[in-house]
Amino acid sequence: MELLERYLVAVRSFLPPAQQDDIEEELSANLHAQMEDRAAALGRPLTESEQEAIIQQHGHPMVVAARYQAHQGGLVFGRQLIGPALFPMYLRVLWVTMGVSVAIYLLVRVALVVAGNAMTFDEMLNTALVQLVIQFAVVTGIFAVADNYLPAMEWDARRPPVMPAIFRQGQLRPYLQAIVEIAVIVLCCYGLWLLFTRPSLLFGAAADPYQPGPIWQQVVWPALAIALVSIAMPIITLVRPVWARARPVLRLAVDVAVLGVLVYLALGSQWVVLAHAGSGSTSALTTINAVMFYSLRGLVIGTVVVCLLDGWKLLRQTRKRPA
Amino acid sequence: MLDNLRLELRRGCLTIAVLAQLRTEQYGYVLRKALADQGMEIDENTLYPLLRRLESQGLLVSIWREENKRNKRFYRLSSEGASVLAQLLEEWRSIDASLNRIIGAALLPDGAH
């Protein structure tokens, strides 16, 4: 009964992960019983087209799975626009598209501000809201049309439609987590680059007389290597999920590398120097370096805590693994 | 329009029909057949999720058992379900009596209205 198995796999793909095994087994028992009953009534095994007919009559996998949703939610505006069958997917797509739009919008805004194209808060809010409203309208429109078409949608019982892996519950999170991690690392690197090349953009004209000390040049390459490994980690575990087990080890290695860089910096001095002789106030320079002194030590302590926590997590994970 | 109204009327009776039928233990497909044999046709995509919902509400209990080399989920009424069914049947009889008074029909000797 390969047709039936294929159909059950398709229904399963639309179900919440926690319920998949249970519902699939129950559906399998009921549909097998129906087919066996029919075969007994005919006095012979069912042909493939007879099996297809039973499966077709049972319903589209997405519609069948939707009936098992605990919350039969939908979007109603006067009349139902999006029913329970498509509503969970609609919410996930809406969340992803609006989330990505907001992230890109913020990145572009930051880049424009840095380039000198400032915008008032009102203007930013207006453009952001217009974007979000357009996103919402487009996604809702597409799903409302799809929902209207769904009851009459033709589908092939020999090749039942399956939910794309990226939209399945629990599948989307790793992708989004990876995007967020990479975006945060890139933003941090960009912020650090600004700090060392254009500090006045961050701190105003008051930062002009000062510049980072030579000690920072000695940690550029290690810091860059750490950033590249940090960006590579989520990408690799998405592309090669079997390597996800190595991720806690890599994360701990990155933590230790960051600790090493911070300790090196903390043991140094003159983190900020005058840009030109006599360009700034020596008392202000002393204050800045004092702040750096305590900040770096604070970061070292914080990173030690992070190393210990990640080390503890790794140890627990290693103990839990079966022999 | 009549089909929709008929569907609504049947939908309102589904739960009581399922609870009443599950005074004896049955699994999904057999339950559907039993209800259909007694004139209560239910779409399988309505019945099977309904059984799970009733179980999550504590009105049914289920058990997996192997039958004919296949694992099947057998449902039956829980003690709370029996109590709720009794109350629903009371409500049903009350509605039936009210409707009869409203319609004002008298049974003819041959049982027709």
Coordinates of C-alpha atoms in Angstrom, one line a residue:
Chain A
M1 CA 0.0 0.0 0.0
E2 CA 2.7 2.4 -1.1
L3 CA 0.1 5.0 -2.2
L4 CA -1.3 5.1 1.3
E5 CA 2.1 5.4 2.9
R6 CA 3.0 8.3 0.6
Y7 CA -0.3 10.0 1.5
L8 CA 0.3 9.5 5.3
V9 CA 3.8 11.1 4.9
A10 CA 2.2 14.0 3.2
V11 CA -0.4 14.5 5.9
R12 CA 2.4 14.2 8.5
S13 CA 4.4 17.0 7.0
F14 CA 1.5 19.4 7.7
L15 CA 1.1 18.3 11.3
P16 CA 2.7 19.8 14.4
P17 CA 5.8 17.7 15.3
A18 CA 4.5 16.7 18.7
Q19 CA 1.4 15.0 17.2
Q20 CA 2.9 13.6 14.0
D21 CA 3.6 10.0 15.2
D22 CA 0.3 9.6 17.0
I23 CA -2.0 11.0 14.3
E24 CA -0.2 9.2 11.5
E25 CA -0.5 5.9 13.2
E26 CA -4.2 6.4 13.9
L27 CA -5.0 7.6 10.4
S28 CA -3.0 4.7 9.0
A29 CA -5.0 2.2 11.1
N30 CA -8.3 3.7 10.0
L31 CA -7.5 4.0 6.3
H32 CA -6.1 0.5 6.2
A33 CA -9.3 -0.8 7.8
Q34 CA -11.3 1.1 5.3
M35 CA -9.3 -0.4 2.4
E36 CA -9.4 -3.9 3.8
D37 CA -13.2 -3.6 4.3
R38 CA -13.6 -2.5 0.7
A39 CA -11.3 -5.4 -0.5
A40 CA -13.3 -7.9 1.6
A41 CA -16.6 -6.6 0.1
L42 CA -15.2 -7.0 -3.4
G43 CA -13.6 -10.3 -2.6
R44 CA -10.2 -9.3 -4.0
P45 CA -7.4 -6.8 -3.3
L46 CA -8.0 -3.2 -4.3
T47 CA -6.5 -1.9 -7.5
E48 CA -4.3 1.1 -7.5
S49 CA -7.0 3.3 -8.8
E50 CA -9.5 2.1 -6.2
Q51 CA -6.9 2.9 -3.5
E52 CA -6.4 6.3 -5.1
A53 CA -10.1 7.0 -5.0
I54 CA -10.3 6.3 -1.3
I55 CA -7.3 8.5 -0.6
Q56 CA -8.7 11.2 -2.9
Q57 CA -12.0 11.1 -1.1
H58 CA -10.2 11.3 2.3
G59 CA -9.0 14.8 1.3
H60 CA -6.1 17.1 0.6
P61 CA -3.3 16.4 3.1
M62 CA -3.2 20.0 4.2
V63 CA -6.9 20.1 4.9
V64 CA -6.8 16.8 6.8
A65 CA -3.9 18.0 9.0
A66 CA -5.6 21.3 9.6
R67 CA -8.6 19.6 11.3
Y68 CA -6.2 18.3 13.9
Q69 CA -4.9 21.7 14.9
A70 CA -5.6 22.4 18.5
H71 CA -6.5 26.0 17.7
Q72 CA -8.8 26.3 14.8
G73 CA -7.7 29.8 14.1
G74 CA -8.3 31.9 11.0
L75 CA -8.4 35.4 9.7
V76 CA -11.9 36.9 9.5
F77 CA -12.7 40.3 8.2
G78 CA -16.5 40.4 7.7
R79 CA -16.2 36.9 6.2
Q80 CA -13.5 34.3 6.7
L81 CA -10.5 35.2 4.6
I82 CA -8.1 32.5 5.7
G83 CA -9.3 29.3 7.3
P84 CA -7.7 26.8 9.7
A85 CA -6.1 24.8 6.9
L86 CA -3.8 27.7 5.8
F87 CA -3.7 29.9 8.9
P88 CA -0.6 28.3 10.6
M89 CA 1.4 28.5 7.4
Y90 CA 0.1 32.1 6.8
L91 CA 1.3 33.1 10.3
R92 CA 4.8 31.6 9.8
V93 CA 5.2 33.2 6.3
L94 CA 4.0 36.6 7.7
W95 CA 6.4 36.4 10.6
V96 CA 9.4 35.5 8.3
T97 CA 8.7 38.1 5.6
M98 CA 8.0 40.9 8.1
G99 CA 11.0 40.0 10.2
V100 CA 13.3 39.9 7.3
S101 CA 11.9 43.2 6.0
V102 CA 12.4 44.9 9.4
A103 CA 16.0 43.5 9.6
I104 CA 16.9 44.8 6.1
Y105 CA 15.2 48.1 6.8
L106 CA 17.1 48.7 10.0
L107 CA 20.4 47.8 8.3
V108 CA 19.8 50.2 5.5
R109 CA 18.7 52.9 7.9
V110 CA 21.8 52.5 10.0
A111 CA 24.0 52.6 6.9
L112 CA 22.3 55.8 5.7
V113 CA 22.6 57.5 9.0
V114 CA 26.3 56.6 9.1
A115 CA 26.6 58.0 5.6
G116 CA 25.1 61.3 6.8
N117 CA 21.5 60.8 5.6
A118 CA 19.8 61.3 8.9
M119 CA 16.0 60.9 9.3
T120 CA 13.7 61.9 12.1
F121 CA 12.0 59.3 14.3
D122 CA 8.6 60.2 12.8
E123 CA 9.9 59.7 9.2
M124 CA 11.5 56.4 10.2
L125 CA 8.3 55.2 11.9
N126 CA 6.2 56.2 8.9
T127 CA 8.3 54.4 6.3
A128 CA 8.6 51.4 8.5
L129 CA 4.9 51.2 9.0
V130 CA 4.2 51.6 5.3
Q131 CA 6.5 48.7 4.6
L132 CA 4.9 46.5 7.2
V133 CA 1.4 47.3 6.0
I134 CA 2.3 46.5 2.4
Q135 CA 3.9 43.2 3.5
F136 CA 0.8 42.3 5.5
A137 CA -1.5 43.2 2.7
V138 CA 0.4 41.2 0.1
V139 CA 0.9 38.1 2.1
T140 CA -2.7 38.2 3.4
G141 CA -4.0 38.7 -0.2
I142 CA -2.1 35.7 -1.5
F143 CA -3.2 33.4 1.3
A144 CA -6.8 34.6 1.0
V145 CA -6.8 33.8 -2.7
A146 CA -5.2 30.4 -1.9
D147 CA -7.8 29.7 0.8
N148 CA -10.6 30.4 -1.6
Y149 CA -9.1 28.1 -4.2
L150 CA -8.2 25.3 -1.7
P151 CA -11.5 23.4 -1.6
A152 CA -11.5 23.0 -5.4
M153 CA -7.8 22.5 -5.6
E154 CA -6.9 19.5 -7.6
W155 CA -4.2 17.2 -6.3
D156 CA -2.8 13.9 -7.3
A157 CA -3.2 11.1 -4.8
R158 CA -0.2 9.4 -6.4
R159 CA 1.9 12.4 -5.7
P160 CA 0.3 14.1 -2.7
P161 CA 1.5 17.6 -1.9
V162 CA 4.0 17.8 1.0
M163 CA 4.7 20.9 3.2
P164 CA 8.1 22.3 2.1
A165 CA 10.7 21.5 4.8
I166 CA 11.5 25.1 5.6
F167 CA 7.9 25.9 6.5
R168 CA 7.4 22.9 8.8
Q169 CA 7.0 23.7 12.4
G170 CA 10.3 23.5 14.1
Q171 CA 12.2 23.6 10.8
L172 CA 12.2 27.4 10.4
R173 CA 13.7 28.3 13.6
P174 CA 17.3 27.1 12.8
Y175 CA 17.3 29.2 9.6
L176 CA 16.0 32.3 11.4
Q177 CA 18.4 31.7 14.3
A178 CA 21.3 31.5 11.8
I179 CA 20.2 34.7 10.0
V180 CA 19.9 36.6 13.3
E181 CA 23.3 35.3 14.5
I182 CA 25.1 36.3 11.3
A183 CA 23.3 39.7 11.2
V184 CA 24.4 40.4 14.8
I185 CA 28.0 39.4 14.2
V186 CA 28.2 41.5 11.0
L187 CA 26.6 44.5 12.8
C188 CA 29.1 44.1 15.7
C189 CA 32.1 43.9 13.3
Y190 CA 30.7 47.0 11.4
G191 CA 30.3 48.8 14.7
L192 CA 33.9 48.0 15.7
W193 CA 35.2 49.0 12.3
L194 CA 33.5 52.4 12.8
L195 CA 34.9 52.7 16.3
F196 CA 38.4 52.4 15.1
T197 CA 38.3 54.2 11.8
R198 CA 35.6 56.8 12.3
P199 CA 35.1 57.2 16.1
S200 CA 33.6 60.7 15.5
L201 CA 30.6 59.1 13.8
L202 CA 29.8 57.3 17.0
F203 CA 31.0 59.8 19.6
G204 CA 30.8 63.1 17.8
A205 CA 33.5 65.7 17.1
A206 CA 34.8 65.2 20.7
A207 CA 36.4 62.0 19.6
D208 CA 38.5 63.6 16.8
P209 CA 41.6 64.3 19.0
Y210 CA 41.9 60.7 20.0
Q211 CA 42.6 57.4 18.2
P212 CA 42.9 53.7 19.1
G213 CA 46.3 52.7 20.5
P214 CA 48.7 50.4 18.6
I215 CA 47.7 47.5 20.8
W216 CA 44.5 47.1 18.8
Q217 CA 46.4 46.4 15.6
Q218 CA 47.8 43.3 17.2
V219 CA 44.4 41.8 17.8
V220 CA 42.9 42.6 14.4
W221 CA 43.6 39.3 12.7
P222 CA 42.7 37.1 15.7
A223 CA 39.4 39.1 16.0
L224 CA 38.7 38.7 12.3
A225 CA 39.3 35.0 12.5
I226 CA 36.9 34.7 15.5
A227 CA 34.3 36.7 13.6
L228 CA 34.6 34.5 10.5
V229 CA 34.4 31.3 12.5
S230 CA 31.3 32.7 14.4
I231 CA 29.6 33.5 11.0
A232 CA 30.6 30.1 9.6
M233 CA 29.2 28.1 12.5
P234 CA 25.4 28.7 11.9
I235 CA 25.9 28.3 8.1
I236 CA 27.7 25.0 8.5
T237 CA 25.2 23.5 10.8
L238 CA 22.4 24.4 8.5
V239 CA 24.2 23.0 5.4
R240 CA 25.5 20.0 7.3
P241 CA 23.1 19.3 10.2
V242 CA 25.1 16.2 11.2
W243 CA 27.9 18.7 12.3
A244 CA 25.5 20.3 14.7
R245 CA 27.0 18.1 17.4
A246 CA 30.3 19.9 17.0
R247 CA 28.7 23.3 17.5
P248 CA 29.0 23.4 21.3
V249 CA 32.7 22.5 21.0
L250 CA 33.2 25.2 18.4
R251 CA 31.3 27.7 20.5
L252 CA 33.5 27.0 23.5
A253 CA 36.6 27.3 21.3
V254 CA 35.3 30.7 20.2
D255 CA 34.6 31.8 23.8
V256 CA 38.1 30.8 24.8
A257 CA 39.6 32.6 21.8
V258 CA 37.6 35.8 22.7
L259 CA 38.8 35.4 26.3
G260 CA 42.4 35.2 25.1
V261 CA 42.0 38.4 23.0
L262 CA 40.4 40.2 25.9
V263 CA 43.0 39.1 28.4
Y264 CA 45.7 40.3 26.0
L265 CA 44.0 43.7 25.7
A266 CA 43.3 43.9 29.4
L267 CA 47.0 43.3 30.3
G268 CA 48.0 46.1 27.9
S269 CA 47.7 49.9 28.3
Q270 CA 47.3 53.0 26.2
W271 CA 44.2 51.7 24.5
V272 CA 43.4 55.2 23.4
V273 CA 46.1 57.7 22.4
L274 CA 46.2 61.3 21.1
A275 CA 45.7 61.5 17.3
H276 CA 48.3 64.2 17.1
A277 CA 50.6 65.7 19.8
G278 CA 48.7 68.3 21.8
S279 CA 45.4 67.5 20.0
G280 CA 43.4 66.7 23.1
S281 CA 43.3 66.9 26.8
T282 CA 45.6 64.6 28.7
S283 CA 43.2 64.4 31.7
A284 CA 40.4 63.3 29.3
L285 CA 42.8 60.7 27.8
T286 CA 43.6 59.4 31.3
T287 CA 39.9 59.1 32.1
I288 CA 39.2 57.3 28.8
N289 CA 42.0 54.8 29.4
A290 CA 40.7 54.3 33.0
V291 CA 37.3 53.5 31.6
M292 CA 38.9 51.1 29.2
F293 CA 40.9 49.5 32.0
Y294 CA 37.8 48.7 34.0
S295 CA 35.7 47.8 31.0
L296 CA 38.1 45.3 29.7
R297 CA 38.4 43.6 33.1
G298 CA 34.7 43.5 33.3
L299 CA 34.5 41.9 29.9
V300 CA 37.1 39.4 30.9
I301 CA 35.1 38.4 33.9
G302 CA 31.9 38.2 31.8
T303 CA 33.6 36.0 29.2
V304 CA 35.0 33.7 31.9
V305 CA 31.5 33.2 33.1
V306 CA 30.3 32.5 29.5
C307 CA 33.1 30.0 29.0
L308 CA 32.2 28.2 32.2
L309 CA 28.5 28.0 31.3
D310 CA 29.2 26.8 27.7
G311 CA 31.7 24.3 29.1
W312 CA 29.1 23.0 31.6
K313 CA 26.6 22.7 28.8
L314 CA 29.1 20.7 26.7
L315 CA 29.9 18.5 29.6
R316 CA 26.2 17.7 30.2
Q317 CA 25.6 17.0 26.6
T318 CA 28.6 14.7 26.5
R319 CA 27.3 12.8 29.5
K320 CA 23.7 12.5 28.0
R321 CA 24.9 10.9 24.7
P322 CA 24.4 7.2 24.6
A323 CA 27.6 5.1 24.6
Chain B
M1 CA -29.1 26.5 1.4
L2 CA -31.1 23.5 2.7
D3 CA -27.9 21.4 2.5
N4 CA -26.1 23.9 4.7
L5 CA -28.9 24.0 7.2
R6 CA -29.1 20.2 7.3
L7 CA -25.3 20.1 7.8
E8 CA -25.6 22.5 10.7
L9 CA -28.4 20.5 12.3
R10 CA -26.3 17.3 12.0
R11 CA -23.2 19.0 13.3
G12 CA -25.0 20.0 16.5
C13 CA -25.9 16.3 17.1
L14 CA -22.4 14.9 16.4
T15 CA -21.0 15.0 19.8
I16 CA -24.0 13.4 21.5
A17 CA -24.1 10.7 18.9
V18 CA -20.4 9.9 19.3
L19 CA -20.5 9.9 23.1
A20 CA -23.6 7.7 23.0
Q21 CA -22.0 5.2 20.5
L22 CA -18.8 5.0 22.6
R23 CA -20.6 3.5 25.6
T24 CA -19.0 0.5 23.9
E25 CA -15.3 0.6 23.0
Q26 CA -14.6 1.1 19.3
Y27 CA -11.9 2.5 17.1
G28 CA -12.3 5.3 14.6
Y29 CA -13.3 3.4 11.4
V30 CA -15.6 1.0 13.1
L31 CA -17.3 3.9 15.0
R32 CA -17.8 5.7 11.7
K33 CA -19.4 2.6 10.2
A34 CA -21.6 2.0 13.2
L35 CA -22.9 5.6 13.1
A36 CA -23.4 5.4 9.4
D37 CA -25.3 2.1 9.7
Q38 CA -27.7 4.0 12.1
G39 CA -28.2 6.9 9.7
M40 CA -25.6 9.2 11.2
E41 CA -23.1 9.7 8.3
I42 CA -20.0 11.6 9.5
D43 CA -17.1 12.6 7.3
E44 CA -13.9 10.9 8.6
N45 CA -12.1 14.2 8.6
T46 CA -14.7 15.5 11.1
L47 CA -15.0 12.3 13.2
Y48 CA -11.3 11.5 13.9
P49 CA -10.3 15.0 15.0
L50 CA -13.5 15.1 17.1
L51 CA -12.5 12.0 18.9
R52 CA -9.1 13.5 19.9
R53 CA -10.8 16.7 21.0
L54 CA -13.3 14.9 23.2
E55 CA -10.4 12.9 24.7
S56 CA -8.5 16.1 25.4
Q57 CA -11.6 17.4 27.1
G58 CA -11.6 14.3 29.3
L59 CA -14.9 12.9 27.9
L60 CA -13.2 9.9 26.2
V61 CA -10.3 7.6 27.1
S62 CA -8.3 5.8 24.5
I63 CA -6.0 2.8 24.4
W64 CA -3.7 1.4 21.7
R65 CA -4.3 -2.3 21.0
E66 CA -3.1 -4.6 18.4
E67 CA -5.9 -6.1 16.3
N68 CA -5.3 -8.1 13.1
K69 CA -1.6 -7.3 13.3
R70 CA -2.2 -3.6 13.3
N71 CA -2.1 -1.1 16.1
K72 CA -5.4 0.6 16.6
R73 CA -6.6 3.3 18.9
F74 CA -9.8 2.2 20.8
Y75 CA -11.9 4.9 22.3
R76 CA -14.5 4.6 25.0
L77 CA -16.5 6.9 27.3
S78 CA -14.8 8.1 30.4
S79 CA -16.6 8.4 33.7
E80 CA -16.8 12.2 33.2
G81 CA -18.0 11.5 29.6
A82 CA -20.8 9.3 30.9
S83 CA -21.9 12.0 33.3
V84 CA -21.8 14.7 30.5
L85 CA -23.6 12.3 28.2
A86 CA -26.4 11.9 30.7
Q87 CA -26.8 15.6 31.0
L88 CA -26.7 16.1 27.2
L89 CA -29.4 13.4 26.7
E90 CA -31.5 15.2 29.3
E91 CA -31.0 18.4 27.4
W92 CA -31.8 16.6 24.1
R93 CA -35.0 15.3 25.4
S94 CA -36.0 18.7 26.7
I95 CA -35.2 20.3 23.3
D96 CA -37.2 17.5 21.6
A97 CA -40.2 18.1 23.8
S98 CA -40.1 21.8 23.3
L99 CA -39.8 21.4 19.5
N100 CA -42.7 19.1 19.5
R101 CA -44.8 21.6 21.4
I102 CA -43.7 24.4 19.0
I103 CA -44.4 22.4 15.9
G104 CA -47.7 21.2 17.4
A105 CA -47.7 18.1 15.3
A106 CA -49.5 15.0 16.5
L107 CA -48.3 11.5 15.6
L108 CA -50.5 9.8 13.2
P109 CA -51.3 6.1 13.8
D110 CA -48.7 5.0 11.3
G111 CA -46.0 7.1 13.0
A112 CA -45.8 9.8 10.3
H113 CA -46.1 13.5 11.1

